Coordinates of C-alpha atoms and ligand atoms in Angstrom, one line a residue:
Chain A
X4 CA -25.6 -3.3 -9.8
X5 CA -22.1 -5.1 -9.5
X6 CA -19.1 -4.0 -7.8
X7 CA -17.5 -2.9 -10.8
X8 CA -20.6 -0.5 -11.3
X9 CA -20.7 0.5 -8.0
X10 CA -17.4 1.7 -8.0
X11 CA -17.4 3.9 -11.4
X12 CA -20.6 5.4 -9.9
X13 CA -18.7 6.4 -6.5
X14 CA -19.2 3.7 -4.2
X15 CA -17.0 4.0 -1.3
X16 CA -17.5 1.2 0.0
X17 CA -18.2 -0.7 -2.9
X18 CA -14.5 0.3 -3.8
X19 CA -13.0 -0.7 -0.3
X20 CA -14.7 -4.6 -0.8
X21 CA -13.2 -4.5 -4.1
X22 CA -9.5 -3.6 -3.0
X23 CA -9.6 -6.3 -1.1
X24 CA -11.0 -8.6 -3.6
X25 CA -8.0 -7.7 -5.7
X26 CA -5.5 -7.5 -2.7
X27 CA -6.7 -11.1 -2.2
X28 CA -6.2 -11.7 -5.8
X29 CA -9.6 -13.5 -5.8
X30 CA -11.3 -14.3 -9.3
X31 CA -13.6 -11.5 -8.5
X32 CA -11.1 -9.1 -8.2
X33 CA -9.3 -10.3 -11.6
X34 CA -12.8 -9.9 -13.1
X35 CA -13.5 -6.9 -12.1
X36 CA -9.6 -5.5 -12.7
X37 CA -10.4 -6.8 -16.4
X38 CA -13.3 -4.3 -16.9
X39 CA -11.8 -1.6 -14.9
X40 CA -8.7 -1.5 -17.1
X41 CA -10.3 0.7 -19.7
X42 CA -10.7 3.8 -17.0
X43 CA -7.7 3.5 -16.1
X44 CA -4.3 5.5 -17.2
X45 CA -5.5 9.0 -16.0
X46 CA -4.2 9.0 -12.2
X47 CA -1.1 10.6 -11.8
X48 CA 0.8 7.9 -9.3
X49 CA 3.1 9.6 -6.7
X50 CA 5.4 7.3 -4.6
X51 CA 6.7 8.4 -0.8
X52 CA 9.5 6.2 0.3
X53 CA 12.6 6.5 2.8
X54 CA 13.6 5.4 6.3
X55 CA 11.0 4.1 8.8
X56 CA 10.5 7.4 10.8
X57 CA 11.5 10.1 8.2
X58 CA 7.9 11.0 8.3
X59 CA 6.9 10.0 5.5
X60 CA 3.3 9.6 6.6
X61 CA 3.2 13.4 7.9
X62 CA 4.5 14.4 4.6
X63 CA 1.5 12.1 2.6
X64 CA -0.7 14.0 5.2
X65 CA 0.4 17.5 3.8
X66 CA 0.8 16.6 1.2
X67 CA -2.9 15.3 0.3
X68 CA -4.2 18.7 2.0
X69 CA -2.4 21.2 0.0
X70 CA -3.7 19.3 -2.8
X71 CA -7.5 19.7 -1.6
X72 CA -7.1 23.3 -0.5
X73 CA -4.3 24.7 -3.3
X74 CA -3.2 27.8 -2.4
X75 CA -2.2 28.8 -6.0
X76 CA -5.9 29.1 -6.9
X77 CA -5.6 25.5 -9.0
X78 CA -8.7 23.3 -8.5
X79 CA -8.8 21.0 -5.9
X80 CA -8.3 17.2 -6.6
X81 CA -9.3 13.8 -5.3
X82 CA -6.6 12.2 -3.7
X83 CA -6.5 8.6 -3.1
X84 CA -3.3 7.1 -0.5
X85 CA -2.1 3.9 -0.3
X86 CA -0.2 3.5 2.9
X87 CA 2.5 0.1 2.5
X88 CA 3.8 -1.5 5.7
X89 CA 5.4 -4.5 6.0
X90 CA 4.0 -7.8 7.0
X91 CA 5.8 -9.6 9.8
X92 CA 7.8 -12.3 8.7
X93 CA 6.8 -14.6 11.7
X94 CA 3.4 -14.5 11.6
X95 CA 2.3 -13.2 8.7
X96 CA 0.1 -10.3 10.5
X97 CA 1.0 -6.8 9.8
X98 CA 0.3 -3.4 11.9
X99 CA -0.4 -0.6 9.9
X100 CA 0.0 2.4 11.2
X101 CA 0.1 4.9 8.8
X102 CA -3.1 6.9 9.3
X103 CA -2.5 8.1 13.1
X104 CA -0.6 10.9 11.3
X105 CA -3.3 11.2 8.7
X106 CA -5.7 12.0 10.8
X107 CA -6.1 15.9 9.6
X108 CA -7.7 14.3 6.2
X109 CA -10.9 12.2 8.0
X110 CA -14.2 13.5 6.9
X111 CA -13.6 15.0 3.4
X112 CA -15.1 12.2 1.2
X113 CA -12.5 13.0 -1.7
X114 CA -9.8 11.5 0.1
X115 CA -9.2 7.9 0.2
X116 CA -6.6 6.2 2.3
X117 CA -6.2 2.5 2.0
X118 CA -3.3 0.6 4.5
X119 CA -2.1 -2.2 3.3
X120 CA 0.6 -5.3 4.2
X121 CA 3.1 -6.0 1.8
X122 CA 2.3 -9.5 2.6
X123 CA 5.9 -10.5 2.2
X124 CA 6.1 -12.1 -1.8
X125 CA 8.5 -10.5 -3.1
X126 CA 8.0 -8.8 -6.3
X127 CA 4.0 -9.5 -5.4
X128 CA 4.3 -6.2 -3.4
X129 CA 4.7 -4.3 -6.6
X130 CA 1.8 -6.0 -8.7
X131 CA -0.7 -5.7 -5.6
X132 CA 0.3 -2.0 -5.7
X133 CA -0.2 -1.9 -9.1
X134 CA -3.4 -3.8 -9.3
X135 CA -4.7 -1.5 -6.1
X136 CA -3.5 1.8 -7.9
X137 CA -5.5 0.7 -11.4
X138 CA -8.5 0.7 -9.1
X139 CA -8.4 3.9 -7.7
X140 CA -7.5 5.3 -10.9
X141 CA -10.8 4.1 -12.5
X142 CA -12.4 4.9 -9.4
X143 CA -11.7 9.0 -10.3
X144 CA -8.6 9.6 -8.1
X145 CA -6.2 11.7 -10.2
X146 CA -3.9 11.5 -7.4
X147 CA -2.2 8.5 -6.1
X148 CA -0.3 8.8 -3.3
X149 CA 1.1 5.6 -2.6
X150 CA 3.8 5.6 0.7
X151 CA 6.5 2.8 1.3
X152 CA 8.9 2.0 4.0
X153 CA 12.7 2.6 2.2
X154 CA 14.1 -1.1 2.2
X155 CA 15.8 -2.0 -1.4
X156 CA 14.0 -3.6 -4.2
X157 CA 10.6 -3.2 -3.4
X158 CA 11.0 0.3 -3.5
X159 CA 12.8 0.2 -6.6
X160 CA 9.8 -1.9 -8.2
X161 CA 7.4 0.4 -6.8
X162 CA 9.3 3.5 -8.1
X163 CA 9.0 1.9 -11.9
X164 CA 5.1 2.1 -11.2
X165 CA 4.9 5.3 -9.9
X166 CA 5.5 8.5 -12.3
X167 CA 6.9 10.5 -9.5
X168 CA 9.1 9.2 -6.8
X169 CA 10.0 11.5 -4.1
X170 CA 11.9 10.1 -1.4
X171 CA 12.4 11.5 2.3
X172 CA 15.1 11.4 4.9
X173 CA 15.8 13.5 7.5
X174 CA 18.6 15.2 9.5
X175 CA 20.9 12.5 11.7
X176 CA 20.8 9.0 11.7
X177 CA 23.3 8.8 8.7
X178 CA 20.4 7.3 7.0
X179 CA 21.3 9.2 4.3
X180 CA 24.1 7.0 3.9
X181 CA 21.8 3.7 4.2
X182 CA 19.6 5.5 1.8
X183 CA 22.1 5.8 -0.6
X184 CA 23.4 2.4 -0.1
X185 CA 19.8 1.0 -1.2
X186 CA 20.6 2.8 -4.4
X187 CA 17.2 4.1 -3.5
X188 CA 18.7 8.3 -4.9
X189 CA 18.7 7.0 -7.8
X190 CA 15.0 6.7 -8.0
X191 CA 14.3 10.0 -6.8
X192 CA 12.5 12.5 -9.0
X193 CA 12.1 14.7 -6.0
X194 CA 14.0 14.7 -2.9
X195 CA 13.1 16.3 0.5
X196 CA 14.8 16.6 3.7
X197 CA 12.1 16.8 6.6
X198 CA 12.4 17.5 9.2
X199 CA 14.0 20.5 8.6
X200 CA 13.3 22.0 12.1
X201 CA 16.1 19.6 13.5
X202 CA 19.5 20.5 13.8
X203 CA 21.6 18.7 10.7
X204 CA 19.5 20.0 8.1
X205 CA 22.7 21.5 5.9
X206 CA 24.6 18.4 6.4
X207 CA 21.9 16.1 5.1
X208 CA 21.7 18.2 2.5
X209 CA 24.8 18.4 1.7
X210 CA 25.4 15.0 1.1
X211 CA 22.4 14.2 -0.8
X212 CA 23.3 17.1 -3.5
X213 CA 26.7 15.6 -3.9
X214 CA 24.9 12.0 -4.3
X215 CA 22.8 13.5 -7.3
X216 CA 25.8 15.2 -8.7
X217 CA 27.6 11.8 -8.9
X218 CA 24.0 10.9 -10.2
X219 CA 23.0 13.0 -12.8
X220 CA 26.1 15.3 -14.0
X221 CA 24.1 17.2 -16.3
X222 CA 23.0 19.3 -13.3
X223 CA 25.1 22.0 -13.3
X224 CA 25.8 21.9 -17.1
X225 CA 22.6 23.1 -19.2
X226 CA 22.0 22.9 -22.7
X227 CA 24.0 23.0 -25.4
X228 CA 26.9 21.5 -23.2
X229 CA 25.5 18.8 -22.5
X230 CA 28.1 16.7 -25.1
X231 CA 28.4 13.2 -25.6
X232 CA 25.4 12.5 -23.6
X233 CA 23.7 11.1 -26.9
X234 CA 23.0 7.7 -25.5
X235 CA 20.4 9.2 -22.8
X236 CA 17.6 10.6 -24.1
X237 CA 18.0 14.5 -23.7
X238 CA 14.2 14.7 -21.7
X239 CA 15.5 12.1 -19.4
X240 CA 18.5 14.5 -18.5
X241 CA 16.5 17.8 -18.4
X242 CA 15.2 17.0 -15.0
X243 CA 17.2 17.8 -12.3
X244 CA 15.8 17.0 -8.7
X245 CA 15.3 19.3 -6.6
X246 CA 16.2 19.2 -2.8
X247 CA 13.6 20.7 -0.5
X248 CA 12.8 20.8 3.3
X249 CA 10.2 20.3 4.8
X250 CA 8.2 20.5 8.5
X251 CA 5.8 17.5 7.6
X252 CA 4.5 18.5 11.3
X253 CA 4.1 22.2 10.6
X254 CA 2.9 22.1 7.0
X255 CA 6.0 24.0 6.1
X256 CA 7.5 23.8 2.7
X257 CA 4.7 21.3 1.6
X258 CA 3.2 23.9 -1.1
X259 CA 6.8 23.9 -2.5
X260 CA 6.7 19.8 -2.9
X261 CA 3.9 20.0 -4.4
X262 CA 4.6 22.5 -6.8
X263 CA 7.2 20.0 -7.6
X264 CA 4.9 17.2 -8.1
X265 CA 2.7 19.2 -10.5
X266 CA 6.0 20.5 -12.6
X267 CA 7.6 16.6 -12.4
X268 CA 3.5 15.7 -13.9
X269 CA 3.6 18.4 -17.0
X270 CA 8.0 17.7 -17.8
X271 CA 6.7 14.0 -18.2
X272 CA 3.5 14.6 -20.7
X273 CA 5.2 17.2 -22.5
X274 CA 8.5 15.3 -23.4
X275 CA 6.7 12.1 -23.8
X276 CA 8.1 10.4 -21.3
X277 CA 4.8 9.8 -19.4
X278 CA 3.7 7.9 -22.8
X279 CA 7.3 6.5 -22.7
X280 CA 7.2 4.9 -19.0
X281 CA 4.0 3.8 -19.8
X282 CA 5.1 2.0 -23.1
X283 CA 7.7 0.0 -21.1
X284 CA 5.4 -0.6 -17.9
X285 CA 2.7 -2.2 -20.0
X286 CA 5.0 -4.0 -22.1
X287 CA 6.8 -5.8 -19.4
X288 CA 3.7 -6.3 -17.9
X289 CA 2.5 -8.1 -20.5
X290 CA 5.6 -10.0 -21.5
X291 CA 5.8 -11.3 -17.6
X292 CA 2.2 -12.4 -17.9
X293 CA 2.8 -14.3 -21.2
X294 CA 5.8 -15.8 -19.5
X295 CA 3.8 -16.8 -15.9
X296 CA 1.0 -18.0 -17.9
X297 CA 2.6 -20.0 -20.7
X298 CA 5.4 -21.7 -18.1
X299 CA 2.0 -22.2 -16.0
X300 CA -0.1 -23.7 -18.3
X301 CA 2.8 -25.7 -20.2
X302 CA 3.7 -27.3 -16.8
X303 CA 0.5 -28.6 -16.5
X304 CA 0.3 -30.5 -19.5
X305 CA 3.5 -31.9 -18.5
X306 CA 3.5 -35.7 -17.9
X307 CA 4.3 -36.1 -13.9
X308 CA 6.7 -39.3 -14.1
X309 CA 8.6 -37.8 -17.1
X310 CA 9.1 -34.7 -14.7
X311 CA 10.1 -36.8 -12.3
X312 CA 12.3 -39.2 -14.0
X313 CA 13.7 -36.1 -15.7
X314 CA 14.5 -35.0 -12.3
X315 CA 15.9 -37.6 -10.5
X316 CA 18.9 -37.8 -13.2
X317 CA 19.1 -34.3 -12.2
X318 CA 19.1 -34.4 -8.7
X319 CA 22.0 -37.0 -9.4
X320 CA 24.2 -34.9 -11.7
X321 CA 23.9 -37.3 -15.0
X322 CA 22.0 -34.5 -16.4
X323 CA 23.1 -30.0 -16.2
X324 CA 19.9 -28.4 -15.2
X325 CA 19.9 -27.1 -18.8
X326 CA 19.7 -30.5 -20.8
X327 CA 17.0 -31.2 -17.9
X328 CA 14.9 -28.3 -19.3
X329 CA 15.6 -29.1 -22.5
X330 CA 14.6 -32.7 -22.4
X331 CA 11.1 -31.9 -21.2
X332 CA 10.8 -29.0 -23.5
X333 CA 11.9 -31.3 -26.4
X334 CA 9.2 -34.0 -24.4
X335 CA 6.4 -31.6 -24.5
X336 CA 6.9 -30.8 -28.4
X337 CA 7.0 -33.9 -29.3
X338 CA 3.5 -34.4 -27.6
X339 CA 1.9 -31.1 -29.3
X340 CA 2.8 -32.5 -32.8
X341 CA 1.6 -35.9 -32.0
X342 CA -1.8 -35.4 -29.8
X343 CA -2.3 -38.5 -29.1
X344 CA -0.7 -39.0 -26.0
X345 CA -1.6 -36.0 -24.7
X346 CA -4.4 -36.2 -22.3
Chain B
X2 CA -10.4 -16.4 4.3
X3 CA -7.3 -17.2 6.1
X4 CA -5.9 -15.6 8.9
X5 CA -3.8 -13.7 7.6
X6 CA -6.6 -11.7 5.9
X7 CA -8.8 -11.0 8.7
X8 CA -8.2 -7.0 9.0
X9 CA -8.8 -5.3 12.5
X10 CA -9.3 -1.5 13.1
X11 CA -8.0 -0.6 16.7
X12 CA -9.6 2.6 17.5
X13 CA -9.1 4.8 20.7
X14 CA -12.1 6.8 20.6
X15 CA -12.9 9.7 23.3
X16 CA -10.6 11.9 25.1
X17 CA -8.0 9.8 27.5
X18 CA -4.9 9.9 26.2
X19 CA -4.2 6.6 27.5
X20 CA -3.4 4.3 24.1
X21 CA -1.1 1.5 25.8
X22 CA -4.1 -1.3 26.2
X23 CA -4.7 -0.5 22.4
X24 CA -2.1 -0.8 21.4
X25 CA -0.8 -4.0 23.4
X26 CA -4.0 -5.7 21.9
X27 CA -3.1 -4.5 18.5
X28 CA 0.6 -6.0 18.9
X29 CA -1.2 -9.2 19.7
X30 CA -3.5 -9.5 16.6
X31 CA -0.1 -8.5 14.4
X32 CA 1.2 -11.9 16.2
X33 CA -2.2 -13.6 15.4
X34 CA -1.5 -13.3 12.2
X35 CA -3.7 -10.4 11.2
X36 CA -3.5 -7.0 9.7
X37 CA -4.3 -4.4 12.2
X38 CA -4.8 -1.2 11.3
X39 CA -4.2 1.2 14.0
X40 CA -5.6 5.0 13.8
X41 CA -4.2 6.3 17.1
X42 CA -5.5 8.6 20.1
X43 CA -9.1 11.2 20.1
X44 CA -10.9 9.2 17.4
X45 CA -14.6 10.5 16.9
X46 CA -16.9 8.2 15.8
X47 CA -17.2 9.6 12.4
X48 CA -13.4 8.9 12.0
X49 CA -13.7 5.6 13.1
X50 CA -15.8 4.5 10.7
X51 CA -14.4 6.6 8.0
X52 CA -11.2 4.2 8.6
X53 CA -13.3 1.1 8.8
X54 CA -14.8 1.9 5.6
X55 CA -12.1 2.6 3.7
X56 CA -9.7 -0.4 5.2
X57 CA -12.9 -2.8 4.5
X58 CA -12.1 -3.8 8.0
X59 CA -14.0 -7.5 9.3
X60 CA -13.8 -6.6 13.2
X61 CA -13.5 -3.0 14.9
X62 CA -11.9 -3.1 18.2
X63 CA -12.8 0.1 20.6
X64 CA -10.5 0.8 23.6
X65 CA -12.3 3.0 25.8
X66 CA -11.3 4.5 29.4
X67 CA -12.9 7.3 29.6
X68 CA -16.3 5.9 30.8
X69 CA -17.7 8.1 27.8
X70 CA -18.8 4.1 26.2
X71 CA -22.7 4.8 26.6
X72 CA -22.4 7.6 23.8
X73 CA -19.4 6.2 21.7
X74 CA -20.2 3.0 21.1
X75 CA -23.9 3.4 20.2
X76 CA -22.9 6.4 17.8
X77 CA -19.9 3.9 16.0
X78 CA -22.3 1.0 15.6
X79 CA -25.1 3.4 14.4
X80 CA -22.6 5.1 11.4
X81 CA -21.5 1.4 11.0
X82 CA -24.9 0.3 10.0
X83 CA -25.7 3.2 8.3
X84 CA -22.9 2.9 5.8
X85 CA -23.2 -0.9 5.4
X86 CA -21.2 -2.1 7.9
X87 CA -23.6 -3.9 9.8
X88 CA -21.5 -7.4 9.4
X89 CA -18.6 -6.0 10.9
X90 CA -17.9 -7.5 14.5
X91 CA -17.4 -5.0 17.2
X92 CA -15.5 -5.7 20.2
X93 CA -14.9 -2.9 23.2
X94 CA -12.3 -3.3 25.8
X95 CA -11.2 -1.0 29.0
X96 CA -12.7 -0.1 31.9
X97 CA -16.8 -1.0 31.2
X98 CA -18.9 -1.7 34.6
X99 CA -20.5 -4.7 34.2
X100 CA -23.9 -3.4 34.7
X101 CA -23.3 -1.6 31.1
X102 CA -22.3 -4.5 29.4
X103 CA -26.3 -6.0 28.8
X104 CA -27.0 -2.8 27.1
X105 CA -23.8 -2.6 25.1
X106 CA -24.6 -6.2 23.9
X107 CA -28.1 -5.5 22.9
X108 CA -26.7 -3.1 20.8
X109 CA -25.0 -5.9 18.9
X110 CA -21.1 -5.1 20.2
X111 CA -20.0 -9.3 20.2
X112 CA -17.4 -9.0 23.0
X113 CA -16.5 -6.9 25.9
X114 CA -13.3 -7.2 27.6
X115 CA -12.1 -5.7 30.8
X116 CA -9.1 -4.8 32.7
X117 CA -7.8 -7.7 32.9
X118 CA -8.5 -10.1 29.8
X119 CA -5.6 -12.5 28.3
X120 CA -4.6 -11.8 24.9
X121 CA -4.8 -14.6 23.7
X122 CA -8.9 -14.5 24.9
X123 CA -9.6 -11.8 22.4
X124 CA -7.6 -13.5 19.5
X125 CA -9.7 -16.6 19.7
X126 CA -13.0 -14.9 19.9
X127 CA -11.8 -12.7 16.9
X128 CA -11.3 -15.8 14.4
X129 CA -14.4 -17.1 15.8
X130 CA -16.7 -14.1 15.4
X131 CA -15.0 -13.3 11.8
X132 CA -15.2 -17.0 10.5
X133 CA -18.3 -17.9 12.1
X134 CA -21.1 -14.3 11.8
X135 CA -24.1 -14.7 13.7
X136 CA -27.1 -15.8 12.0
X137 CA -28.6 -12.0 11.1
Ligands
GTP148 N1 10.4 17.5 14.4 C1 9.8 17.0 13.4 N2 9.2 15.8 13.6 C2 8.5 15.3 12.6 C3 8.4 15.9 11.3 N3 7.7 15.1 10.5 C4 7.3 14.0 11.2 N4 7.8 14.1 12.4 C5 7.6 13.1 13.5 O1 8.4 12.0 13.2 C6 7.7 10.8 13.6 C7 7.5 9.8 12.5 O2 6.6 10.4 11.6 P1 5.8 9.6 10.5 O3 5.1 10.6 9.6 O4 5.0 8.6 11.1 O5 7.0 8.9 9.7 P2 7.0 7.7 8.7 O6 8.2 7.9 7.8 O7 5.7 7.6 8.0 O8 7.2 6.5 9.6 P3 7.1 4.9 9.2 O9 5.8 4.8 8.4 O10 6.9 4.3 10.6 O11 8.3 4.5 8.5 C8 6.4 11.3 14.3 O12 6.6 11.4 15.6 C9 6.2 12.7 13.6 O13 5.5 13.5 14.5 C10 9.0 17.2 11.2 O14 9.0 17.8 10.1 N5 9.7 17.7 12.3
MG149 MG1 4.4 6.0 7.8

């Protein structure tokens, strides 16, 4: 039985060899991402960011628990986590951390938590992720929780994956402020302060309310009065997020968060915009694909000295970088109507 | 493999609450160039290689003080084996007399490391160990 196999039938381990396959972006991995793809597109993908120490990790912890025991009576379901830290810049190694606060979650075989490095490539964070999630998903997680350290774009990449994004901060710090800065509010679909325990709670709170009402000004207004709003889709704007606190230590206001989860997960499927994200996810997937591919394989079939040549006139300003493009695109066409200097 | 892809569990099992060698060694893996994946004070066994399983780890690294190594380490390498693992290279570091080292070897642990091992030691035998796997 192959890895691929293995996995669909439950394989644990099978399924940690094969993460790393595909984190390693190994022919293997691609291979066996290809076959997976058609059980994928069930998981609903949940991202955690914010500041390093928000407690983000003791929120994911909760958070995976409440969602293995419901207290509303709901069924239980598998929850896969996949815990981002970043690589060191210096040497390449990475120390992931994540699970000390995770620890509550060992020995029930229907959660699966997965560290992993961002490994530094910027924009490769967010397709590893991707590729990583697809897995789990056709391994039979229905949850993905999937944390990140708060730190600008890759956040803002991984948010576009995920369905949910519910960013943390906490009381103090002003990290609010850096938060806000990374335009990282924008992103949120749920917001929570943690932390709540610690004095500052109100202030924190305070400010991230009057962030979302700069944010989304429909908040207060419902309805009808909604006005001019007509270049917005009116599902996008029926979504307010809500603010809640939380002891990620304690457990306290968890059940609350993910209520809010499971309400963001139905407002998606039932005003379409699930199918909508995932309209736009898949198309720019593929259209970045076509363009790595074809700019891949088109550059190999370019002749070397031509490049070069081309270059050099470049390099000393007889040519713009655009007619330098153009030339060897123009070079290249001429060569696919006339084969025979092609190699 | 590269460097950069060998992936290390650090694991604290027992009951001491000291983590600071573990986490010193971790520190100097990160620096090496490796992922380290660190799961923090009181592991059990079963924990431990929960975590290796699902991080798909190539090397476990146990830090014990407690003197508690004669039970841990033959239960982790036992749970290793029985889920697979076998190929994964176990190291142990802390305070180990040397008349328990034989035993600890024979039960295939590759390294073990006292008090006052360099770094830099463990590091090499690390890329050694994961690039090079004994003959089984
Ligand atoms: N007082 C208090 N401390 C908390 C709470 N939640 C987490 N902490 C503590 O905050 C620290 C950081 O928690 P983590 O969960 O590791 O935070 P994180 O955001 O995942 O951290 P990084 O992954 O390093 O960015 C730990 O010492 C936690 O015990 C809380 O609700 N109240
Ligand atoms: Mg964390």
């Amino acid at each position: 039985m192959g890895l691929v196999e293995q996995v669909l039938a439950g394989d644990r381990l099978a399924l940690a060899r094969l993460l790393t396959q595909i984190e390693n972006d190994t022919p293997e991995g691609r291979e066996a991402l290809d076959r997976l793809f058609a059980f994928t597109g069930r998981a609903h993908l949940v991202g955690v960011t914010g500041s390093p120490g928000t407690g983000k990790s003791s929120l994911v912890n909760q958070l995976a628990r409440a969602f293995r025991q419901p207290e509303d009576g709901s069924d239980p379901v598998r929850v896969a986590i996949l815990a981002v830290d970043p690589s060191s810049p210096f040497s390449g190694g990475a120390l992931l951390g994540d699970r000390v606060r995770m620890r509550d979650l060992s020995g029930d075989p229907d959660v699966f938590i997965r560290s992993m490095a961002s490994r530094g490539a910027l924009g490769g964070l967010a397709r590893a992720t991707a590729a990583l999630s697809q897995a789990l998903d056709a391994a039979g997680y229905p949850l993905i929780l999937i944390e990140t350290v708060g730190a600008g774009q890759s956040e803002v990449d991984i948010a576009r994956l995920a369905h949910t994004t519910i960013v943390v901060e906490s009381p103090g710090m002003g990290d609010d402020i850096q938060a806000i800065k990374a335009g990282i509010l924008e992103i949120a679909d749920i917001l929570v302060v943690n932390k709540a325990d610690r004095p500052g709670v109100e202030n924190t709170e305070r400010a991230l309310r009057a962030m979302l009402d700069l944010g989304h000004p429909a908040a207060h207004k419902h309805g009808p009065s909604l006005g001019a709003g007509e270049a917005e889709p009116a599902a996008e704007q029926g979504w307010v997020p809500p603010v809640l606190r939380a002891v990620s230590t304690r457990g306290e206001g968890v059940a609350e968060i993910a209520a809010a989860i499971r309400r963001h997960g139905e407002y998606l499927r039932s005003s379409g915009l699930w199918q909508q994200r995932e309209k736009l996810r898949l198309e720019s997937e593929l259209d970045a694909l076509l363009r790595d591919l074809l700019a891949r394989r088109w550059r190999a079939g370019l002749d070397e000295d031509l490049y070069r040549q081309t270059f050099d006139g470049l390099l000393q300003r007889q040519i713009s970088p655009l007619q330098a493009a153009e030339t060897l695109l123009r070079q290249a066409e001429r060569e696919t109507s006339n084969p025979t200097r092609a190699s | 493999m590269t460097e950069q892809n060998i992936r290390v569990l650090i694991a604290k099992p027992g009951l001491d609450g000291h983590d600071r060698g573990a986490k010193v060694i971790a520190r100097a893996l990160r620096d090496a160039g490796m992922e380290v994946i660190y799961t923090g004070l009181r592991q059990t066994p079963e924990m431990i290689a929960e975590a290796a399983l699902q991080e798909d780890v190539d090397a476990v690294g146990l830090s014990i003080l407690s003197g508690a190594h004669m039970s841990l380490v033959p239960r982790v390498m036992e749970l290793l084996r029985a889920q697979g693992q076998e190929d994964v290279c176990v190291f142990v570091g802390g305070i180990i007399p040397e008349r328990d080292i034989p035993a600890l070897k024979e039960l295939g642990v590759r390294a073990v490391y006292g008090p006052g091992t360099s770094t830099a030691q463990v590091v090499e035998d690390l890329k050694q160990a994961v690039f090079c796997p004994p003959a089984a």
